[in-house]
JSON list of C-alpha atoms and ligand atoms in Angstrom, two decimals:
[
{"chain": "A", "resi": 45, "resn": "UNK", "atom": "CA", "xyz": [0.00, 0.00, 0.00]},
{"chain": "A", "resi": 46, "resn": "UNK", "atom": "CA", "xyz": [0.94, 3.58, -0.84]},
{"chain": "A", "resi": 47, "resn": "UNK", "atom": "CA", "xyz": [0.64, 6.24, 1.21]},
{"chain": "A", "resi": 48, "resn": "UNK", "atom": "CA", "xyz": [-0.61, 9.38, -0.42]},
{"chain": "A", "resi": 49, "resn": "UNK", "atom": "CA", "xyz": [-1.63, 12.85, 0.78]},
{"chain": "A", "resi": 50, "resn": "UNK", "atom": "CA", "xyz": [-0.09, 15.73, 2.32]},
{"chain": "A", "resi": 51, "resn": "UNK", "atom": "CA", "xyz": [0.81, 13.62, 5.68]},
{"chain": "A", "resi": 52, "resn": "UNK", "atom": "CA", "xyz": [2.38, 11.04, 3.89]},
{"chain": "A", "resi": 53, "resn": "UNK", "atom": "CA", "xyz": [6.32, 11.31, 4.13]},
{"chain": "A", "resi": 54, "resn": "UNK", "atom": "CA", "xyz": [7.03, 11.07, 0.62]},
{"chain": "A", "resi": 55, "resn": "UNK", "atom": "CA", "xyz": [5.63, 14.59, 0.57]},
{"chain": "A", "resi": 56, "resn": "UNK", "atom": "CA", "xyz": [8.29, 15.39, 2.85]},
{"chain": "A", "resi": 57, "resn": "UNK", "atom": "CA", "xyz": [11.58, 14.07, 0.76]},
{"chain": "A", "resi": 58, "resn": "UNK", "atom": "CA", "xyz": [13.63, 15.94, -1.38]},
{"chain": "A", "resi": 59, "resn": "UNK", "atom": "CA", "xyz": [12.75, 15.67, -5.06]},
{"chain": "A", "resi": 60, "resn": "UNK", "atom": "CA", "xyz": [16.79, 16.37, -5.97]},
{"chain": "A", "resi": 61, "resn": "UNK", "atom": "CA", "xyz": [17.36, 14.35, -3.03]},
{"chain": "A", "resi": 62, "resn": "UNK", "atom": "CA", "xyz": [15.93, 10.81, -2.83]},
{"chain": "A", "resi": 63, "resn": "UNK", "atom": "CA", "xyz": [15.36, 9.67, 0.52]},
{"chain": "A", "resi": 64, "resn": "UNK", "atom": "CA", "xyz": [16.55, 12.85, 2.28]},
{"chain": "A", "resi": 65, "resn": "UNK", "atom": "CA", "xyz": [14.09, 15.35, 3.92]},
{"chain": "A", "resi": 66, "resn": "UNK", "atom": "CA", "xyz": [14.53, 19.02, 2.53]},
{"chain": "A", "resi": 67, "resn": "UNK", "atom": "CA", "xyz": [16.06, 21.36, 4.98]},
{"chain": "A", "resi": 68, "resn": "UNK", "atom": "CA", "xyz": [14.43, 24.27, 6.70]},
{"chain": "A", "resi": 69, "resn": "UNK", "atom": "CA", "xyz": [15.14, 26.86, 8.65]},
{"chain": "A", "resi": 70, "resn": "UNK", "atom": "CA", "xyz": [12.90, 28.67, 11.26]},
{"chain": "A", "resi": 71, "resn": "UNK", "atom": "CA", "xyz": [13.60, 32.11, 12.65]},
{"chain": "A", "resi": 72, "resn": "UNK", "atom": "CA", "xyz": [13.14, 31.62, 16.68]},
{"chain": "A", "resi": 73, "resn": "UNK", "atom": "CA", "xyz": [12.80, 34.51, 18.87]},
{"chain": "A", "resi": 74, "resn": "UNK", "atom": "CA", "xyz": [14.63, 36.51, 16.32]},
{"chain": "A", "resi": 75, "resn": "UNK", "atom": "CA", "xyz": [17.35, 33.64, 15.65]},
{"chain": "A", "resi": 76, "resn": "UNK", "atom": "CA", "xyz": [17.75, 31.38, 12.80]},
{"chain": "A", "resi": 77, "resn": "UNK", "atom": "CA", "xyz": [17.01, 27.12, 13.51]},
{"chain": "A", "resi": 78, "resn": "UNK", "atom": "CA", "xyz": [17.45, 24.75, 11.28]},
{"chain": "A", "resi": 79, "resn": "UNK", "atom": "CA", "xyz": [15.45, 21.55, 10.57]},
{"chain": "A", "resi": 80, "resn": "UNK", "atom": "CA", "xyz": [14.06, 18.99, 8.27]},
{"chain": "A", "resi": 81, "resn": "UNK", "atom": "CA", "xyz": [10.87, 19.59, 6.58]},
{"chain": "A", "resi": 82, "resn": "UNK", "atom": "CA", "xyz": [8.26, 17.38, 8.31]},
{"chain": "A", "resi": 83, "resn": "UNK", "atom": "CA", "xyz": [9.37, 18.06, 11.67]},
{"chain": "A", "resi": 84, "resn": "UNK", "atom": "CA", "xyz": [6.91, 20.16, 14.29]},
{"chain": "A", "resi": 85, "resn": "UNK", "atom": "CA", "xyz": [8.25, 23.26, 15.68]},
{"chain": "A", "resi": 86, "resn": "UNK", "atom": "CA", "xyz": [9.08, 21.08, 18.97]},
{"chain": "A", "resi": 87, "resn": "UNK", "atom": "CA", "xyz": [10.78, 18.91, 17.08]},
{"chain": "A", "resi": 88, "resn": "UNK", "atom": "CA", "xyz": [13.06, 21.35, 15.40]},
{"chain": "A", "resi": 89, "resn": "UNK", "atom": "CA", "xyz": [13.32, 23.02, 18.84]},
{"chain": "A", "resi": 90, "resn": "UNK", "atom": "CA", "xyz": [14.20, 20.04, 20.29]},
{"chain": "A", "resi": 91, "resn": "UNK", "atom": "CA", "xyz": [16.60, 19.33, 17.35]},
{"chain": "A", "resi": 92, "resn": "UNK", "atom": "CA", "xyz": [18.19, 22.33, 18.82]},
{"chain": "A", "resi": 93, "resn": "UNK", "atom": "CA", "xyz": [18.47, 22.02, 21.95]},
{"chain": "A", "resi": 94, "resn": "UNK", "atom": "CA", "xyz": [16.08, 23.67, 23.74]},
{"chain": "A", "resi": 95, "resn": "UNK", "atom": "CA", "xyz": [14.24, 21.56, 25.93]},
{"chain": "A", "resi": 96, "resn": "UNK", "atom": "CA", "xyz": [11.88, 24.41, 27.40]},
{"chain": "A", "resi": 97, "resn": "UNK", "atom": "CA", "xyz": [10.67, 27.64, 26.28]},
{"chain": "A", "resi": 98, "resn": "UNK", "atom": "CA", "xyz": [8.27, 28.42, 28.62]},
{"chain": "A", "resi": 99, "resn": "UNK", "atom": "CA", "xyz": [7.63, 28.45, 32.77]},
{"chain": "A", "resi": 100, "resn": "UNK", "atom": "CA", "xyz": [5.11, 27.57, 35.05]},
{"chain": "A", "resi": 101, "resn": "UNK", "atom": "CA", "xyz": [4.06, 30.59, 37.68]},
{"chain": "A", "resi": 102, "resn": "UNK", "atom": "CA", "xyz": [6.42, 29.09, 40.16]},
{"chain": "A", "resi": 103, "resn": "UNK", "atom": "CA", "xyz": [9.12, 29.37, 37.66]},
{"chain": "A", "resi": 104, "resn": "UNK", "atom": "CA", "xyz": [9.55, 25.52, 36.44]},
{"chain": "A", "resi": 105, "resn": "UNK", "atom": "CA", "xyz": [10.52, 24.93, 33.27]},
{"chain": "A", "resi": 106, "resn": "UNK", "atom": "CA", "xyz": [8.56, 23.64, 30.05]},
{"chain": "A", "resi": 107, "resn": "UNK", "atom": "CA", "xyz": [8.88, 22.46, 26.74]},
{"chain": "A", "resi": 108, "resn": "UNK", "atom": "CA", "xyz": [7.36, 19.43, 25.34]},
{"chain": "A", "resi": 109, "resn": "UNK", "atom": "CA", "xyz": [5.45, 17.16, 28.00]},
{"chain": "A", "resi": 110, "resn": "UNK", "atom": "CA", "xyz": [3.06, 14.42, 26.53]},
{"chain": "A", "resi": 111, "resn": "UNK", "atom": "CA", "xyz": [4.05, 15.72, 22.61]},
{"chain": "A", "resi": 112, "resn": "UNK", "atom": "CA", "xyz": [0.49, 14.53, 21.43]},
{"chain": "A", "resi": 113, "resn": "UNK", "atom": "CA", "xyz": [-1.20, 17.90, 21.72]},
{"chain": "A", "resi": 114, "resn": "UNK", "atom": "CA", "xyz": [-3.15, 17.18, 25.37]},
{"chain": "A", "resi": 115, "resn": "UNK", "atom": "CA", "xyz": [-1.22, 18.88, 27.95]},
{"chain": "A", "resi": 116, "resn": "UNK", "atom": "CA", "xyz": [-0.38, 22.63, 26.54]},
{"chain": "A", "resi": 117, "resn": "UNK", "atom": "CA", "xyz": [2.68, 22.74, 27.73]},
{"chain": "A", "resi": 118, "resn": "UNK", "atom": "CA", "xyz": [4.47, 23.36, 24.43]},
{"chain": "A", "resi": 119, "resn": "UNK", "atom": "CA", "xyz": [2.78, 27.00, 23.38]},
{"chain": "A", "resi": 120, "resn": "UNK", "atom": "CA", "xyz": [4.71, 28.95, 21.13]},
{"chain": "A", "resi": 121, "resn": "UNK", "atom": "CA", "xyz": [3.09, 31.59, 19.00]},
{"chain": "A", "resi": 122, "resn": "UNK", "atom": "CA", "xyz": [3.78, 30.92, 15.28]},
{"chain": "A", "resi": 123, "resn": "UNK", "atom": "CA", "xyz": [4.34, 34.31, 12.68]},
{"chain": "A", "resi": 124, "resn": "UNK", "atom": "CA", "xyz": [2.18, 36.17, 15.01]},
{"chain": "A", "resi": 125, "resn": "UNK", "atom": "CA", "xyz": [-0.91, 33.68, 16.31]},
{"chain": "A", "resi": 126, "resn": "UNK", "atom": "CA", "xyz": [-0.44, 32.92, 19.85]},
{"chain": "A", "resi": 127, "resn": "UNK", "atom": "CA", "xyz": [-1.22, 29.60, 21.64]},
{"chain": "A", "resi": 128, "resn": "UNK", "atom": "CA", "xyz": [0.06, 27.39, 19.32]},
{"chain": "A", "resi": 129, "resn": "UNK", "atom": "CA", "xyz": [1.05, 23.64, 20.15]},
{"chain": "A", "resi": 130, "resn": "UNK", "atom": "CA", "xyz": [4.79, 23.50, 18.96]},
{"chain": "A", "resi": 131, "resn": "UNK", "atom": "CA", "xyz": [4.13, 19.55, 18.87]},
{"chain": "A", "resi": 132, "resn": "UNK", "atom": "CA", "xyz": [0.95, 19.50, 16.76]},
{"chain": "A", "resi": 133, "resn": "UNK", "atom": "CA", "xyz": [2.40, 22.39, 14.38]},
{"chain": "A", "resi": 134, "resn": "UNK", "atom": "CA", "xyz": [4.54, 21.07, 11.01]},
{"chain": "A", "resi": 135, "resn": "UNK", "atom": "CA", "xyz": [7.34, 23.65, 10.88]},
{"chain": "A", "resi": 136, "resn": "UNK", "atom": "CA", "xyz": [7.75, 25.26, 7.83]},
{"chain": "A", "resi": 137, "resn": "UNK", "atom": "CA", "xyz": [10.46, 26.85, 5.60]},
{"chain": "A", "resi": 138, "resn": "UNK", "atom": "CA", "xyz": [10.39, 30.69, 6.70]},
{"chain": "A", "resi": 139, "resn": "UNK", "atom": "CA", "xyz": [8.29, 30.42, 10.02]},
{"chain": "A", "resi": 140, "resn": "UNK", "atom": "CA", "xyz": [8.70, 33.21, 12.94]},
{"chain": "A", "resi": 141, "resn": "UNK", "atom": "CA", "xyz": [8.41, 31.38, 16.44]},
{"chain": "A", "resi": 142, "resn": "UNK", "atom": "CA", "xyz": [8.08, 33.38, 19.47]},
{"chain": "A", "resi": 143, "resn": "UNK", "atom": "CA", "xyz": [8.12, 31.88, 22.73]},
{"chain": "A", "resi": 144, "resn": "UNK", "atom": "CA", "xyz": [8.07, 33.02, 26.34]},
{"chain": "A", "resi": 145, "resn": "UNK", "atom": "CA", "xyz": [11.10, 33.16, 27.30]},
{"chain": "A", "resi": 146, "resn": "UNK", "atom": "CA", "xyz": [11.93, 35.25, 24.15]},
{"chain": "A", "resi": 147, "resn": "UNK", "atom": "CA", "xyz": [14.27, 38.27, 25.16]},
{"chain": "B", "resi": 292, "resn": "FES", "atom": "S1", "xyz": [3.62, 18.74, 24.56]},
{"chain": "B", "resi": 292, "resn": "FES", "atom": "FE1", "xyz": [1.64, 18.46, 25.32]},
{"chain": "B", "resi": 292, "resn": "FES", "atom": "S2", "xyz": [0.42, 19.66, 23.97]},
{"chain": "B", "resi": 292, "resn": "FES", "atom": "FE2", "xyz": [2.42, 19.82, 23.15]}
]
């Protein structure tokens, strides 16, 4: 079986590039990430090494917690719309991510 559509990954791969992802890059509070086309904006965060980008009222730290779009931990706001899942949302080419702990 095929998989077709635009969540299948061979809508993700590289036409010049067989079996490699295209590369993207994502400008985060003001600084340029890069990552693979397909990934969510956690997942390029992650990719990056930030393991939280926001914090609790008591000052804990937070990032990605159950990565399936349930707990809200992950909120970024993505080229200017706030309360965005960075787990649910497919990164793309170009995006501006603002978190909280932006400076
Ligand atoms: S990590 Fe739980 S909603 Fe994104």
């Amino acid at each position: 079986m095929t998989a077709t559509g635009p969540t299948s990954m061979a809508a993700h791969r590289d036409p010049v590039r067989p079996g490699k992802t295209s590369p993207i890059t994502i400008i985060v509070d003001g600084m340029p990430v890069r990552g693979l086309d397909g990934q969510t904006v956690a997942g390029v965060l992650l990719g990056a090494g930030r393991l939280a980008w926001r914090t609790t009222r008591n000052g804990r730290p937070r990032g990605v917690f159950c990565g399936i779009g349930v707990c809200h931990d992950c909120l970024v706001a993505v080229n200017g719309l706030s309360d965005v899942r960075a787990c649910q949302r497919r990164a793309a080419d170009g995006d501006s991510i603002s978190t909280e702990a932006q400076p």
